[in-house]
Structure formats: structure tokens, C-alpha cells
CSV table of C-alpha atoms and ligand atoms in Angstrom, one decimal:
chain,number,residue,atom,x,y,z
A,175,UNK,CA,-4.8,99.7,5.8
A,176,UNK,CA,-8.1,99.4,7.6
A,177,UNK,CA,-11.0,97.2,6.6
A,178,UNK,CA,-13.5,99.7,7.8
A,179,UNK,CA,-14.7,102.5,5.7
A,180,UNK,CA,-17.6,104.8,6.1
A,181,UNK,CA,-20.4,103.3,4.1
A,182,UNK,CA,-22.7,105.9,2.7
A,183,UNK,CA,-26.3,105.0,2.5
A,184,UNK,CA,-28.4,102.3,3.9
A,185,UNK,CA,-27.3,99.7,6.5
A,186,UNK,CA,-27.7,96.1,5.3
A,187,UNK,CA,-27.1,93.2,7.6
A,188,UNK,CA,-27.7,89.5,7.3
A,189,UNK,CA,-28.0,86.3,9.3
A,190,UNK,CA,-26.5,83.4,7.4
A,191,UNK,CA,-27.1,80.1,9.3
A,192,UNK,CA,-26.2,76.7,8.0
A,193,UNK,CA,-29.0,74.3,8.5
A,194,UNK,CA,-28.3,71.8,11.3
A,195,UNK,CA,-31.7,70.7,12.4
A,196,UNK,CA,-32.5,73.6,14.7
A,197,UNK,CA,-31.9,77.3,15.2
A,198,UNK,CA,-29.0,77.4,17.6
A,199,UNK,CA,-29.5,79.6,20.6
A,200,UNK,CA,-26.2,81.3,19.8
A,201,UNK,CA,-27.3,81.8,16.2
A,202,UNK,CA,-30.5,83.3,17.4
A,203,UNK,CA,-28.5,85.9,19.3
A,204,UNK,CA,-26.4,86.7,16.2
A,205,UNK,CA,-29.7,87.0,14.3
A,206,UNK,CA,-31.1,89.3,16.9
A,207,UNK,CA,-28.0,91.6,16.9
A,208,UNK,CA,-28.2,91.8,13.1
A,209,UNK,CA,-31.9,92.5,13.2
A,210,UNK,CA,-31.6,95.2,15.9
A,211,UNK,CA,-28.6,96.9,14.2
A,212,UNK,CA,-30.5,97.1,10.9
A,213,UNK,CA,-33.7,98.3,12.6
A,214,UNK,CA,-31.8,100.8,14.7
A,215,UNK,CA,-30.3,102.3,11.5
A,216,UNK,CA,-33.5,102.1,9.5
A,217,UNK,CA,-31.8,99.6,7.3
A,218,UNK,CA,-32.4,96.1,6.0
A,219,UNK,CA,-32.0,92.7,7.6
A,220,UNK,CA,-31.7,89.7,5.3
A,221,UNK,CA,-31.8,85.9,5.9
A,222,UNK,CA,-29.5,83.7,3.9
A,223,UNK,CA,-29.6,79.9,4.3
A,224,UNK,CA,-26.1,78.5,3.7
A,225,UNK,CA,-27.3,75.2,2.3
A,226,UNK,CA,-24.3,74.1,0.3
A,227,UNK,CA,-23.8,71.1,2.5
A,228,UNK,CA,-26.4,69.0,0.7
A,229,UNK,CA,-26.4,66.1,3.1
A,230,UNK,CA,-27.4,68.3,6.1
A,231,UNK,CA,-29.5,70.9,4.3
A,232,UNK,CA,-32.8,69.0,4.4
A,233,UNK,CA,-36.2,70.5,4.2
A,234,UNK,CA,-36.9,70.0,7.9
A,235,UNK,CA,-33.5,71.5,8.9
A,236,UNK,CA,-34.3,74.6,6.9
A,237,UNK,CA,-37.9,74.7,8.2
A,238,UNK,CA,-36.5,74.6,11.8
A,239,UNK,CA,-34.5,77.8,11.1
A,240,UNK,CA,-37.4,79.7,9.6
A,241,UNK,CA,-39.7,78.5,12.4
A,242,UNK,CA,-37.3,79.7,15.1
A,243,UNK,CA,-36.9,83.1,13.4
A,244,UNK,CA,-40.6,83.4,13.1
A,245,UNK,CA,-41.2,82.5,16.7
A,246,UNK,CA,-38.7,85.1,17.8
A,247,UNK,CA,-40.4,87.5,15.5
A,248,UNK,CA,-37.2,88.4,13.7
A,249,UNK,CA,-38.7,89.4,10.4
A,250,UNK,CA,-36.4,89.6,7.5
A,251,UNK,CA,-36.6,91.8,4.5
A,252,UNK,CA,-37.2,90.4,1.0
A,253,UNK,CA,-37.0,86.7,0.1
A,254,UNK,CA,-34.8,84.2,1.9
A,255,UNK,CA,-31.6,83.7,-0.1
A,256,UNK,CA,-30.6,80.1,-0.6
A,257,UNK,CA,-26.8,79.9,-1.1
A,258,UNK,CA,-26.8,76.7,-3.1
A,259,UNK,CA,-29.0,78.2,-5.8
A,260,UNK,CA,-26.3,80.8,-6.4
A,261,UNK,CA,-23.5,78.3,-7.3
A,262,UNK,CA,-23.3,79.4,-10.9
A,263,UNK,CA,-22.8,83.0,-9.8
A,264,UNK,CA,-20.1,82.0,-7.4
A,265,UNK,CA,-18.3,80.1,-10.2
A,266,UNK,CA,-18.6,83.1,-12.4
A,267,UNK,CA,-16.7,85.3,-9.9
A,268,UNK,CA,-14.0,82.7,-9.6
A,269,UNK,CA,-13.6,82.7,-13.4
A,270,UNK,CA,-13.6,86.5,-13.4
A,271,UNK,CA,-10.8,86.5,-10.9
A,272,UNK,CA,-8.9,84.0,-13.0
A,273,UNK,CA,-9.3,86.1,-16.1
A,274,UNK,CA,-8.1,89.2,-14.2
A,275,UNK,CA,-5.0,87.4,-12.9
A,276,UNK,CA,-6.2,87.5,-9.3
A,277,UNK,CA,-6.6,83.8,-9.2
A,278,UNK,CA,-4.9,80.8,-10.8
A,279,UNK,CA,-5.3,77.2,-11.7
A,280,UNK,CA,-3.7,74.8,-9.3
A,281,UNK,CA,-3.2,71.2,-10.6
A,282,UNK,CA,-1.7,69.9,-7.3
A,283,UNK,CA,-3.2,66.4,-6.7
A,284,UNK,CA,-4.6,65.4,-3.3
A,285,UNK,CA,-1.7,63.1,-2.8
A,286,UNK,CA,0.8,65.9,-3.4
A,287,UNK,CA,-1.0,68.2,-1.0
A,288,UNK,CA,-1.1,65.4,1.7
A,289,UNK,CA,2.7,65.0,1.2
A,290,UNK,CA,3.1,68.8,1.5
A,291,UNK,CA,1.2,68.8,4.8
A,292,UNK,CA,3.3,65.9,6.1
A,293,UNK,CA,6.5,67.7,5.3
A,294,UNK,CA,5.3,70.9,7.0
A,295,UNK,CA,4.1,68.9,10.1
A,296,UNK,CA,7.5,67.2,10.3
A,297,UNK,CA,9.3,70.5,10.0
A,298,UNK,CA,6.9,72.0,12.6
A,299,UNK,CA,5.8,74.6,10.1
A,300,UNK,CA,2.3,76.0,9.8
A,301,UNK,CA,0.4,73.9,7.4
A,302,UNK,CA,-0.6,75.9,4.3
A,303,UNK,CA,-0.6,75.6,0.6
A,304,UNK,CA,2.8,76.8,-0.7
A,305,UNK,CA,1.7,78.5,-3.9
A,306,UNK,CA,3.4,76.0,-6.2
A,307,UNK,CA,1.1,76.7,-9.2
A,308,UNK,CA,0.9,80.4,-8.5
A,309,UNK,CA,3.1,81.5,-11.4
A,310,UNK,CA,3.0,78.5,-13.6
A,311,UNK,CA,1.3,78.4,-17.0
A,312,UNK,CA,2.4,74.9,-18.1
A,313,UNK,CA,-1.0,73.5,-17.6
A,314,UNK,CA,-1.5,69.9,-18.3
A,315,UNK,CA,-4.3,69.0,-20.7
A,316,UNK,CA,-7.2,67.1,-19.3
A,317,UNK,CA,-6.2,67.2,-15.7
A,318,UNK,CA,-8.3,68.4,-12.8
A,319,UNK,CA,-7.6,71.7,-11.3
A,320,UNK,CA,-8.9,74.0,-8.6
A,321,UNK,CA,-9.0,77.8,-8.8
A,322,UNK,CA,-7.1,79.5,-6.0
A,323,UNK,CA,-7.0,83.1,-5.0
A,324,UNK,CA,-3.7,84.8,-5.7
A,325,UNK,CA,-3.5,86.4,-2.3
A,326,UNK,CA,-1.1,89.2,-1.4
A,327,UNK,CA,2.1,87.8,0.2
A,328,UNK,CA,3.7,91.0,1.5
A,329,UNK,CA,2.5,93.4,4.2
A,330,UNK,CA,-0.4,92.9,6.6
A,331,UNK,CA,-4.1,93.4,6.9
A,332,UNK,CA,-5.9,95.1,9.7
A,333,UNK,CA,-9.5,94.7,10.4
A,334,UNK,CA,-11.0,97.4,12.5
A,335,UNK,CA,-13.5,95.1,14.1
A,336,UNK,CA,-16.3,96.9,15.8
A,337,UNK,CA,-16.3,94.5,18.8
A,338,UNK,CA,-12.7,93.0,18.9
A,339,UNK,CA,-11.0,96.3,18.0
A,340,UNK,CA,-8.2,96.4,15.4
A,341,UNK,CA,-6.9,93.0,14.6
A,342,UNK,CA,-3.8,92.6,12.3
A,343,UNK,CA,-2.6,89.5,10.4
A,344,UNK,CA,0.5,89.3,8.2
A,345,UNK,CA,-0.3,88.3,4.7
A,346,UNK,CA,2.5,85.7,4.8
A,347,UNK,CA,0.2,83.8,7.2
A,348,UNK,CA,-2.6,83.5,4.7
A,349,UNK,CA,-2.4,81.0,1.9
A,350,UNK,CA,-3.8,81.0,-1.6
A,351,UNK,CA,-7.1,79.3,-0.6
A,352,UNK,CA,-9.4,77.4,-3.0
A,353,UNK,CA,-12.2,79.4,-4.6
A,354,UNK,CA,-13.6,76.7,-6.9
A,355,UNK,CA,-13.2,73.0,-6.5
A,356,UNK,CA,-12.2,70.7,-9.4
A,357,UNK,CA,-15.8,69.7,-9.8
A,358,UNK,CA,-16.7,73.4,-10.3
A,359,UNK,CA,-18.4,73.8,-6.9
A,360,UNK,CA,-17.6,77.0,-4.9
A,361,UNK,CA,-16.0,76.9,-1.5
A,362,UNK,CA,-17.7,78.4,1.5
A,363,UNK,CA,-15.2,81.2,1.5
A,364,UNK,CA,-16.1,82.3,-2.0
A,365,UNK,CA,-19.8,81.8,-1.6
A,366,UNK,CA,-20.0,84.0,1.5
A,367,UNK,CA,-18.1,86.9,-0.1
A,368,UNK,CA,-20.1,86.8,-3.3
A,369,UNK,CA,-23.4,86.6,-1.6
A,370,UNK,CA,-22.6,89.3,0.9
A,371,UNK,CA,-21.6,91.6,-2.0
A,372,UNK,CA,-24.6,90.8,-4.2
A,373,UNK,CA,-26.9,91.3,-1.2
A,374,UNK,CA,-25.4,94.7,-0.5
A,375,UNK,CA,-24.3,93.7,3.0
A,376,UNK,CA,-22.7,96.7,4.7
A,377,UNK,CA,-22.1,95.1,8.2
A,378,UNK,CA,-21.1,91.6,8.8
A,379,UNK,CA,-22.1,90.8,12.4
A,380,UNK,CA,-21.4,87.1,13.4
A,381,UNK,CA,-19.7,84.8,15.9
A,382,UNK,CA,-16.0,85.4,16.5
A,383,UNK,CA,-15.3,81.8,15.3
A,384,UNK,CA,-15.4,83.5,11.9
A,385,UNK,CA,-12.8,86.2,12.6
A,386,UNK,CA,-10.0,84.2,11.0
A,387,UNK,CA,-12.1,83.7,7.9
A,388,UNK,CA,-12.6,87.5,7.6
A,389,UNK,CA,-9.0,88.0,6.6
A,390,UNK,CA,-9.2,85.6,3.7
A,391,UNK,CA,-12.6,87.0,2.7
A,392,UNK,CA,-11.2,90.5,2.7
A,393,UNK,CA,-8.4,89.5,0.4
A,394,UNK,CA,-11.1,88.2,-2.0
A,395,UNK,CA,-13.1,91.4,-1.7
A,396,UNK,CA,-10.1,93.5,-2.4
A,397,UNK,CA,-9.2,91.4,-5.4
A,398,UNK,CA,-12.7,92.0,-6.8
A,399,UNK,CA,-12.4,95.7,-5.8
A,400,UNK,CA,-15.7,95.5,-4.0
A,401,UNK,CA,-16.7,97.7,-1.1
A,402,UNK,CA,-15.5,96.4,2.2
A,403,UNK,CA,-18.1,95.6,4.9
A,404,UNK,CA,-17.7,96.7,8.5
A,405,UNK,CA,-17.0,93.6,10.6
A,406,UNK,CA,-18.2,92.9,14.1
A,407,UNK,CA,-17.3,89.5,15.5
A,408,UNK,CA,-19.3,88.7,18.7
A,409,UNK,CA,-17.8,86.4,21.4
A,410,UNK,CA,-19.5,83.1,21.5
A,411,UNK,CA,-21.8,82.1,24.3
A,412,UNK,CA,-20.3,79.9,27.0
A,413,UNK,CA,-21.9,77.6,29.5
A,414,UNK,CA,-22.1,78.3,33.3
A,415,UNK,CA,-18.7,76.4,33.6
A,416,UNK,CA,-17.0,78.8,31.2
A,417,UNK,CA,-16.7,76.2,28.4
A,418,UNK,CA,-18.1,76.9,24.9
A,419,UNK,CA,-21.9,76.2,25.0
A,420,UNK,CA,-22.5,72.6,24.0
A,421,UNK,CA,-25.1,69.9,24.3
A,422,UNK,CA,-24.1,69.0,27.8
A,423,UNK,CA,-25.0,72.5,29.0
A,424,UNK,CA,-28.6,71.8,28.0
A,425,UNK,CA,-30.8,72.8,25.1
A,426,UNK,CA,-29.1,74.3,22.1
A,427,UNK,CA,-32.1,74.7,19.8
A,428,UNK,CA,-34.5,77.6,20.2
A,429,UNK,CA,-37.4,75.2,19.7
A,430,UNK,CA,-36.5,73.4,22.9
A,431,UNK,CA,-36.7,76.7,24.8
A,432,UNK,CA,-40.2,77.1,23.5
A,433,UNK,CA,-41.5,73.5,23.6
A,434,UNK,CA,-39.6,71.8,26.4
A,435,UNK,CA,-38.9,74.8,28.7
A,436,UNK,CA,-42.1,76.6,28.0
A,437,UNK,CA,-40.6,80.1,27.5
A,438,UNK,CA,-42.0,83.1,25.8
A,439,UNK,CA,-40.2,84.5,22.8
A,440,UNK,CA,-40.0,88.0,24.3
A,441,UNK,CA,-38.2,86.6,27.3
A,442,UNK,CA,-35.7,84.7,25.2
A,443,UNK,CA,-35.1,87.8,23.1
A,444,UNK,CA,-34.6,90.0,26.2
A,445,UNK,CA,-32.2,87.4,27.7
A,446,UNK,CA,-30.2,87.0,24.5
A,447,UNK,CA,-30.0,90.7,24.1
A,448,UNK,CA,-28.4,91.1,27.5
A,449,UNK,CA,-26.1,88.2,26.9
A,450,UNK,CA,-23.2,90.1,25.5
A,451,UNK,CA,-24.7,93.5,25.1
A,452,UNK,CA,-25.6,96.1,27.7
A,453,UNK,CA,-27.2,99.5,28.1
A,454,UNK,CA,-26.4,100.9,31.6
A,455,UNK,CA,-28.1,98.8,34.2
A,456,UNK,CA,-31.2,98.0,32.1
A,457,UNK,CA,-32.3,94.4,32.5
A,458,UNK,CA,-35.9,94.4,31.3
A,459,UNK,CA,-35.7,95.9,27.9
A,460,UNK,CA,-38.6,96.2,25.5
A,461,UNK,CA,-38.2,95.6,21.8
A,462,UNK,CA,-38.8,99.3,21.1
A,463,UNK,CA,-36.1,100.3,23.6
A,464,UNK,CA,-33.7,97.7,22.2
A,465,UNK,CA,-34.2,99.1,18.7
A,466,UNK,CA,-33.6,102.6,20.0
A,467,UNK,CA,-30.5,101.7,22.0
A,468,UNK,CA,-28.7,99.0,20.1
A,469,UNK,CA,-25.2,99.9,19.0
A,470,UNK,CA,-22.2,97.6,18.4
A,471,UNK,CA,-20.3,99.7,21.0
A,472,UNK,CA,-22.4,98.0,23.7
A,473,UNK,CA,-21.3,94.5,22.7
A,474,UNK,CA,-18.8,93.1,25.2
A,475,UNK,CA,-15.5,91.5,24.2
A,476,UNK,CA,-15.5,88.6,26.6
A,477,UNK,CA,-17.7,85.6,26.2
A,478,UNK,CA,-20.9,85.7,28.2
A,479,UNK,CA,-22.2,82.8,30.3
A,480,UNK,CA,-25.5,81.3,29.7
A,481,UNK,CA,-27.5,81.3,33.0
A,482,UNK,CA,-30.8,79.3,32.6
A,483,UNK,CA,-32.0,80.4,36.1
A,484,UNK,CA,-31.8,84.0,35.0
A,485,UNK,CA,-33.6,83.3,31.8
A,486,UNK,CA,-36.4,81.5,33.7
A,487,UNK,CA,-36.8,84.4,36.1
A,488,UNK,CA,-37.0,86.8,33.2
A,489,UNK,CA,-39.6,84.6,31.6
A,490,UNK,CA,-41.6,84.8,34.8
A,491,UNK,CA,-41.6,88.5,34.5
A,492,UNK,CA,-42.8,88.4,30.9
A,493,UNK,CA,-45.4,85.8,31.8
A,494,UNK,CA,-47.0,88.0,34.4
A,495,UNK,CA,-47.0,90.9,31.9
A,496,UNK,CA,-48.6,88.7,29.1
A,497,UNK,CA,-52.2,89.0,28.0
A,498,UNK,CA,-54.4,86.3,29.7
A,499,UNK,CA,-56.0,85.1,26.5
A,500,UNK,CA,-52.7,84.6,24.9
A,501,UNK,CA,-51.5,82.5,27.8
A,502,UNK,CA,-54.6,80.4,27.7
A,503,UNK,CA,-53.9,79.7,24.0
A,504,UNK,CA,-50.3,78.9,24.8
A,505,UNK,CA,-51.0,76.4,27.5
A,506,UNK,CA,-54.1,74.8,25.9
A,507,UNK,CA,-52.1,72.1,24.1
A,508,UNK,CA,-50.2,71.2,27.2
A,509,UNK,CA,-53.4,71.1,29.4
A,510,UNK,CA,-55.3,69.0,26.9
A,511,UNK,CA,-52.4,66.5,26.7
A,512,UNK,CA,-52.3,66.2,30.5
A,513,UNK,CA,-56.0,65.7,30.7
A,514,UNK,CA,-56.1,63.4,27.8
A,515,UNK,CA,-59.0,65.2,26.2
A,516,UNK,CA,-59.9,68.2,24.1
A,517,UNK,CA,-60.7,71.4,26.0
A,518,UNK,CA,-64.3,72.7,25.9
A,519,UNK,CA,-65.3,76.3,25.6
A,520,UNK,CA,-66.2,76.2,29.3
A,521,UNK,CA,-62.7,74.9,30.1
A,522,UNK,CA,-61.1,77.8,28.2
A,523,UNK,CA,-63.3,80.4,29.8
A,524,UNK,CA,-62.5,79.0,33.2
A,525,UNK,CA,-58.8,79.2,32.4
A,526,UNK,CA,-59.3,82.8,31.2
A,527,UNK,CA,-60.9,83.8,34.5
A,528,UNK,CA,-58.3,82.2,36.7
A,529,UNK,CA,-55.3,83.3,34.6
A,530,UNK,CA,-54.6,86.5,36.6
A,531,UNK,CA,-54.2,84.3,39.7
A,532,UNK,CA,-52.3,81.4,38.0
A,533,UNK,CA,-49.7,83.5,36.3
A,534,UNK,CA,-48.6,85.1,39.6
A,535,UNK,CA,-47.1,81.8,40.6
A,536,UNK,CA,-45.5,80.3,37.4
A,537,UNK,CA,-42.2,81.1,35.6
A,538,UNK,CA,-42.9,79.0,32.5
A,539,UNK,CA,-45.7,77.6,30.5
A,540,UNK,CA,-45.2,74.1,31.7
A,541,UNK,CA,-45.7,75.1,35.4
A,542,UNK,CA,-48.6,77.4,34.4
A,543,UNK,CA,-50.3,74.5,32.6
A,544,UNK,CA,-49.6,72.1,35.4
A,545,UNK,CA,-51.0,74.5,38.0
A,546,UNK,CA,-54.2,74.9,36.1
A,547,UNK,CA,-55.1,71.2,35.8
A,548,UNK,CA,-56.9,70.8,39.1
A,549,UNK,CA,-59.6,73.2,37.9
A,550,UNK,CA,-60.4,71.0,34.9
A,551,UNK,CA,-60.1,67.5,36.2
A,552,UNK,CA,-63.2,65.5,36.6
A,553,UNK,CA,-64.3,64.3,40.0
A,554,UNK,CA,-63.0,62.7,42.0
A,555,UNK,CA,-59.8,64.7,41.5
A,556,UNK,CA,-56.5,63.1,42.5
A,557,UNK,CA,-55.0,64.1,45.9
A,558,UNK,CA,-51.3,64.6,46.2
A,559,UNK,CA,-49.4,63.6,49.4
A,560,UNK,CA,-49.6,67.1,51.0
A,561,UNK,CA,-53.3,67.2,50.4
A,562,UNK,CA,-53.9,63.8,51.8
A,563,UNK,CA,-52.0,64.7,54.9
A,564,UNK,CA,-54.0,67.9,55.5
A,565,UNK,CA,-57.2,66.0,55.2
A,566,UNK,CA,-56.0,63.2,57.5
A,567,UNK,CA,-55.0,65.7,60.2
A,568,UNK,CA,-58.1,68.0,59.9
A,569,UNK,CA,-60.3,68.7,62.9
A,570,UNK,CA,-63.0,66.0,62.8
A,571,UNK,CA,-66.3,67.3,61.6
A,572,UNK,CA,-65.1,70.7,60.6
A,573,UNK,CA,-65.1,70.1,56.9
A,574,UNK,CA,-68.7,68.7,57.0
A,575,UNK,CA,-69.8,71.8,58.9
A,576,UNK,CA,-68.1,74.1,56.3
A,577,UNK,CA,-69.8,72.2,53.6
A,578,UNK,CA,-73.2,72.8,55.2
A,579,UNK,CA,-72.5,76.5,55.4
A,580,UNK,CA,-71.3,76.8,51.8
A,581,UNK,CA,-74.4,74.8,50.7
A,582,UNK,CA,-76.6,77.4,52.2
A,583,UNK,CA,-74.6,80.3,50.6
A,584,UNK,CA,-76.2,82.2,47.7
A,585,UNK,CA,-73.7,84.9,47.0
A,586,UNK,CA,-70.9,82.8,45.4
A,587,UNK,CA,-68.2,85.4,45.3
A,588,UNK,CA,-64.7,85.1,46.8
A,589,UNK,CA,-65.3,87.8,49.3
A,590,UNK,CA,-68.7,86.4,50.5
A,591,UNK,CA,-67.2,82.9,50.7
A,592,UNK,CA,-64.3,84.1,52.8
A,593,UNK,CA,-66.8,85.8,55.1
A,594,UNK,CA,-68.6,82.4,55.5
A,595,UNK,CA,-65.4,80.7,56.4
A,596,UNK,CA,-64.4,83.4,58.9
A,597,UNK,CA,-67.8,83.2,60.6
A,598,UNK,CA,-67.5,79.5,60.9
A,599,UNK,CA,-64.0,79.8,62.4
A,600,UNK,CA,-65.3,82.2,65.0
A,601,UNK,CA,-68.3,80.1,66.0
A,602,UNK,CA,-65.9,77.1,66.3
A,603,UNK,CA,-63.3,79.0,68.1
A,604,UNK,CA,-60.9,77.8,65.4
A,605,UNK,CA,-58.3,79.5,63.3
A,606,UNK,CA,-59.2,80.2,59.7
A,607,UNK,CA,-56.4,77.9,58.6
A,608,UNK,CA,-58.1,75.0,60.3
A,609,UNK,CA,-60.9,75.4,57.8
A,610,UNK,CA,-59.0,76.7,54.8
A,611,UNK,CA,-56.4,74.0,54.7
A,612,UNK,CA,-58.6,70.9,54.5
A,613,UNK,CA,-60.9,72.8,52.2
A,614,UNK,CA,-58.0,73.7,49.9
A,615,UNK,CA,-56.9,70.0,49.9
A,616,UNK,CA,-60.4,68.9,49.1
A,617,UNK,CA,-61.0,71.3,46.2
A,618,UNK,CA,-57.5,71.5,44.6
A,619,UNK,CA,-56.0,68.1,45.6
A,620,UNK,CA,-52.9,70.0,46.7
A,621,UNK,CA,-51.6,71.9,49.7
A,622,UNK,CA,-50.7,74.8,47.5
A,623,UNK,CA,-52.9,76.7,45.2
A,624,UNK,CA,-54.0,80.2,44.1
A,625,UNK,CA,-56.1,82.2,46.6
A,626,UNK,CA,-58.5,79.6,48.0
A,627,UNK,CA,-61.7,81.8,47.9
A,628,UNK,CA,-60.9,82.8,44.3
A,629,UNK,CA,-60.6,79.1,43.5
A,630,UNK,CA,-64.0,78.4,45.1
A,631,UNK,CA,-65.6,81.2,43.1
A,632,UNK,CA,-64.1,80.0,39.8
A,633,UNK,CA,-65.0,76.4,40.4
A,634,UNK,CA,-68.7,77.2,41.2
A,635,UNK,CA,-70.9,75.9,44.0
A,636,UNK,CA,-71.8,72.6,42.5
A,637,UNK,CA,-68.3,71.5,41.8
A,638,UNK,CA,-67.0,72.8,45.2
A,639,UNK,CA,-69.7,70.9,47.1
A,640,UNK,CA,-69.1,67.8,45.0
A,641,UNK,CA,-65.3,67.9,45.6
A,642,UNK,CA,-65.9,68.3,49.4
A,643,UNK,CA,-68.2,65.3,49.3
A,644,UNK,CA,-65.5,63.3,47.5
A,645,UNK,CA,-63.0,64.2,50.1
A,646,UNK,CA,-65.3,63.4,53.0
A,647,UNK,CA,-66.2,60.0,51.4
A,648,UNK,CA,-62.5,59.2,50.7
B,94,LIG,N1,-22.9,79.8,7.8
B,94,LIG,C1,-22.0,80.2,8.8
B,94,LIG,C2,-22.4,79.6,10.1
B,94,LIG,O1,-23.5,79.1,10.2
B,94,LIG,C3,-22.0,81.8,9.0
B,94,LIG,C4,-21.3,82.5,7.9
B,94,LIG,C5,-21.2,84.0,8.2
B,94,LIG,O2,-21.9,84.5,9.0
B,94,LIG,O3,-20.4,84.6,7.5
B,94,LIG,O4,-21.6,79.6,11.0
């Protein structure tokens, strides 16, 4: 029998992270695929926080997930569902299964179960519960019991996974797993199934580390005679070396991609989309296109490798396409921190004017912020090694004569200033570079910068002449 059935009506997906302190980059991709699938089908996308691990599910850990989702602009429908708050409902389902004979009380003690596992290990048998209380009714009074599912023992189950293809497991390999612990708390397996059902989830799209769980979950769904969702288990993301993505490959939390690497959400989204999903040769894909094109058939079966260089290049593309005012706002905090002071209105308007030039050269917000600092530093500005070298090897007297010409210049536009420099070069029988290089060093403190004459225009006459004076005096 196949797990897939044609579900009439609306598509409903969900993203169900457990709080760990951040939104995992792989989780973000799962969320994106669920979001896109729902939007593509005009359905709903829900967010469920699986906060049953009380020690880990702190307020900040939950806030980090919501923050990451918001940053990536993955808006969810309705209220966030908190799994822990639904514990009574989970217990109710376990008791309903018990009443219907699809579950049973198991009084096996932890010691007994440990002994069973030891025996199975010694006999090199798979370790699973043997069903010793499955058909018993001689229940002791006043002893603790758990509720276990009475899972089918004969036959097999096939899940027609939308990514993995049909996957079959023999029922003999699945044991009667616990639904409700002896303290009355639900297990993860029960909670997920009940919540998915109550939320009307039609498509379960998640990491393939959950494929094994799907067979147990399906047994539970069938015992309840609930509609079966369509499953799609996506291969996990691997690092560049082919091993499962982990801390040693770099940042795992989406917040680090934003704060430490200075990436834009649309670049991260585009990258995550292409990581494991494709549409022909398309690399740069807008959100509208993604919604239009996204189908589970485009999800690959093999794990994709995370390539930070590719992500950074893609970020460069989105940075150049981004609105200048937005970029100014995004780097303002970084710039203020580097300068050690608040930015003034004139600082921000200067950044705004120079942004078209600056963004041509940066691939992330950190570099963009760093490359803007020389504009805003107070005199005398620091000189890097390259700039110091250029000034030391400059033709003697040439920078002074350039200063005199600029001082006499009224039309302070990039084009006019370039003309001044060219005329000077001609009268000195020098190359333009002989003037431009020390000049660049003097006004930017570096051997590399955006177009020199644009820089002069943006800085203004007074500041330019002052910076040349500083360099001449140094
Ligand atoms: N809470 C699980 C996790 O974070 C996901 C459960 C599911 O998607 O079914 O791995």
C-alpha cells in the first residue's frame, strides 16, 4: 500500500524546528522549501516550534528561530504553534488509541528493558521492544506503565516519497514504540503526528534524517484512520568535504550569515534554493520565479555541498542590485562601530551619494562598510602601507602643484577635476597615474579606492585640500 494519496483541497505545509539557539542553515532551507511549495500551490505554510525539550527550549532559543524566519522573510500563516502547549491533546490521542485497542499498556521496567537490549545485543539481533505486554491484561495495580502503539507485525509499508522515490520497510522491523511515557508526557513521535493532523498538514517536507520516523508515524496515522500526508524527505546539506554539515565547516546559524558574514537575506535565500533544487540552468532566481517554478520534482536525491564562495559571489550580485538607501541603513551600525561614534546626517548622505561606486567593489556588508570608512574619518586619516609607499615614491613637488591647481578650481565635479589632473600631467610631461596615485593615497589612505575623481567630488574641496596638506606635512 502506498502512503501517498491525492489530497483534495488546499496544500498545507509546516516547518517544525526544535529550538537549539539559532535557526540552522539546513533548517532554513527546509523552511524555504515548505514555504515555496505552499505558495506555489496557493496553500498555507505554518510554523510549529517543537519545544518539548524544556531544558533547551528557552525564550532566546525560540526568539532566534522567529528572528531568522523574519529576516529571511518566510512569513507563516496563522499563529505559531507551540508543541508543548498541546501535551494534553497528545495524551488524549494516546488514550483514544488505547480505548480502541490500537495501543496497550506496557509495564516493563527500565531494568527489564535494559536486560532485553543486552540479550539482543549479545545475540546480534536488532534492538527493539519485543511486544511482551502486547496481549496481556493482567495489569498490576499501582505500577507505572507507558502506552505503546500496537503496530502491525505482518506485511510491509511503502512510502512513495516525493524526493526519495518509493521506500519500503517490513513491519517486522518496526517495534511497538512508546506514545505516552509513564509520567503522562507524549513522545516526539506522537506529538508530531497529532500536531500535523490537527494543523491539517497535507505535505511533510523535511530532512531525510526523519525518513525512518515516517514509517512509525504512518503506523500511528493509520491506527487513527487519519488522512495520510505526502512525504518529501530532502537530503541533508553536506560541507565542502562531503561530510554532513557541522560546526567545523563554519557558521551553522542563519544569524551568523547575517551578522558575521554580512550577507543579504535574498542572497541566502537564492543560495539555499539552489542547494538541492534546480530549474534548468537558472542560478539567479527571484522570489517570484521561485514561487512560480518550485516543485518537489526539482529536488535532487543526493546531498548538496555547501560552498561559501558561491554564496558570497551570489551575495555580491544581490548587493549590486540592492537599493542604495537600504545598503546605507544596513552598514550604518558597522560603520559607526568602526568609527567609534554615531553617524551624522551628513555622514549618511555622503554614504548615500557614494554607494553606487562602493557597491561595485564589495561582496558583503562587512567589506562594504570597511570600504566606506575613509570618507568619514576625521583628519588626519590613517595611511595604510600601500598608501605610504605611493606617497614616499611620488615625484617630488607634484602633489603640491596638484594641490595648487585644485585650490584654484571652482567647478568641483568629477569630470572637471579629472580635466584639471590631465592638464597638469600634460604640462609636467607626466603620466596621469603619477598624479593620481599619490593623490589617491593622500585622500583615501589606501592604494585602492572607488574612482578617484568621484571620491574627490564626494569629499568636497575643503576636505580634499586638507587631506593633501596632511599628506604633504606627514
Ligand atoms: N523537530 C524536528 C527537527 O527539528 C522536525 C520534525 C519534523 O519535521 O517532523 O528535526
